[in-house]
mmCIF file of C-alpha atoms in Angstrom:
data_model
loop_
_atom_site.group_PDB
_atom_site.id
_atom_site.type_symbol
_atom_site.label_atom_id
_atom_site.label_comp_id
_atom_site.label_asym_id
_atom_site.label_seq_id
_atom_site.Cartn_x
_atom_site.Cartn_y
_atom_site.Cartn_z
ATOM 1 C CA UNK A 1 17.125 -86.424 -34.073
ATOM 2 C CA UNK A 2 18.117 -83.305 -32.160
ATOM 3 C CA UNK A 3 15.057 -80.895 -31.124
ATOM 4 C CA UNK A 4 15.495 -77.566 -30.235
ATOM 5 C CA UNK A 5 13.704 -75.507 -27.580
ATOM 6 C CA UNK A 6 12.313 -72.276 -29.461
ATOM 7 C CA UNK A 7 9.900 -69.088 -28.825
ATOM 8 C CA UNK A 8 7.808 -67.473 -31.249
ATOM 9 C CA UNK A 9 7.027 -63.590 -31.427
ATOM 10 C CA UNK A 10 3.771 -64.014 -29.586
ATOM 11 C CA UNK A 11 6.046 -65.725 -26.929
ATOM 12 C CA UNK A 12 4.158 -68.928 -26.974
ATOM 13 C CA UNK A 13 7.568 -71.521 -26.379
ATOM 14 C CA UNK A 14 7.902 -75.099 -27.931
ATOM 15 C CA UNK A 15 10.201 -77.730 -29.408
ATOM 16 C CA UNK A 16 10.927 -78.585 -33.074
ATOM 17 C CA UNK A 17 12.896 -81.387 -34.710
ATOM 18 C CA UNK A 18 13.331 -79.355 -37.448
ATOM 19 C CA UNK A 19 15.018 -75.445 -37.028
ATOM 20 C CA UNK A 20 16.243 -74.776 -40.870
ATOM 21 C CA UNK A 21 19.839 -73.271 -41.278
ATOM 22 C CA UNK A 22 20.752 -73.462 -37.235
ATOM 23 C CA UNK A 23 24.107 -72.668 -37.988
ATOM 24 C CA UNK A 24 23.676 -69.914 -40.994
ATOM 25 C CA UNK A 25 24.992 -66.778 -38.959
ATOM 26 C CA UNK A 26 24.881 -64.376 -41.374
ATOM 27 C CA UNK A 27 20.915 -64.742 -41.778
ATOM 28 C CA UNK A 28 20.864 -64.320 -37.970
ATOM 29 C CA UNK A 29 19.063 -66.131 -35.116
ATOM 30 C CA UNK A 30 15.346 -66.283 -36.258
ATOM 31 C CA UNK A 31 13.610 -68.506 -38.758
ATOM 32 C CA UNK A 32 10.007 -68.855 -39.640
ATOM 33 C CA UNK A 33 7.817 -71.683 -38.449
ATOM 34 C CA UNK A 34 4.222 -72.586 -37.701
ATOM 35 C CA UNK A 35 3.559 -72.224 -33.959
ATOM 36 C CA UNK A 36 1.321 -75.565 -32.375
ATOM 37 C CA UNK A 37 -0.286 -72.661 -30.063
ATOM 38 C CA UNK A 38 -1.201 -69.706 -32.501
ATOM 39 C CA UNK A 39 -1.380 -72.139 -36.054
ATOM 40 C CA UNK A 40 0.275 -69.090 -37.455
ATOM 41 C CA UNK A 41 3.308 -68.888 -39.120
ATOM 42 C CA UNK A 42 5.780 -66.959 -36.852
ATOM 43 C CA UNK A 43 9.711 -65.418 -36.741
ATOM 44 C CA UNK A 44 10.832 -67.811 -33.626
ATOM 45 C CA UNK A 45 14.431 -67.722 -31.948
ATOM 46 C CA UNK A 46 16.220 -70.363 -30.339
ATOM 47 C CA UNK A 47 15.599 -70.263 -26.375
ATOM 48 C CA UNK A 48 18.903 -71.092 -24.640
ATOM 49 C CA UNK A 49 17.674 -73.589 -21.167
ATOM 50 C CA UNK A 50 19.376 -72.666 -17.674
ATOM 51 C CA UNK A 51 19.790 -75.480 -15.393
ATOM 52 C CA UNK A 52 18.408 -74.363 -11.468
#
C-alpha cells in the first residue's frame, strides 16, 4: 500500500495510506481528513518531497 506525504490547513504534515480520489482533477488537489496532530477534521493537500 502506497502512502502519501500530506499537510493539513493548520500546516501540521503527515502520511496517510488512504488519500480518497488522488487522481479526480476536476475536484482539485485537497480532500478532507482527520489530522493525528489537531484530531480535527481538516482540507489537506498532497506535499510533493524534494530530494537534497
Amino acid at each position: 500500500m502506497e502512502r502519501t506525504v500530506v499537510r493539513c490547513a493548520d500546516g501540521h504534515v503527515f502520511s496517510t495510506a488512504s488519500f480518497p480520489m488522488q487522481q479526480a482533477e476536476r475536484l482539485g488537489p485537497g480532500r478532507l481528513l482527520r489530522c493525528p496532530r489537531c484530531a480535527r477534521l481538516r482540507s489537506v493537500v498532497p506535499v510533493t518531497l524534494q530530494k537534497r
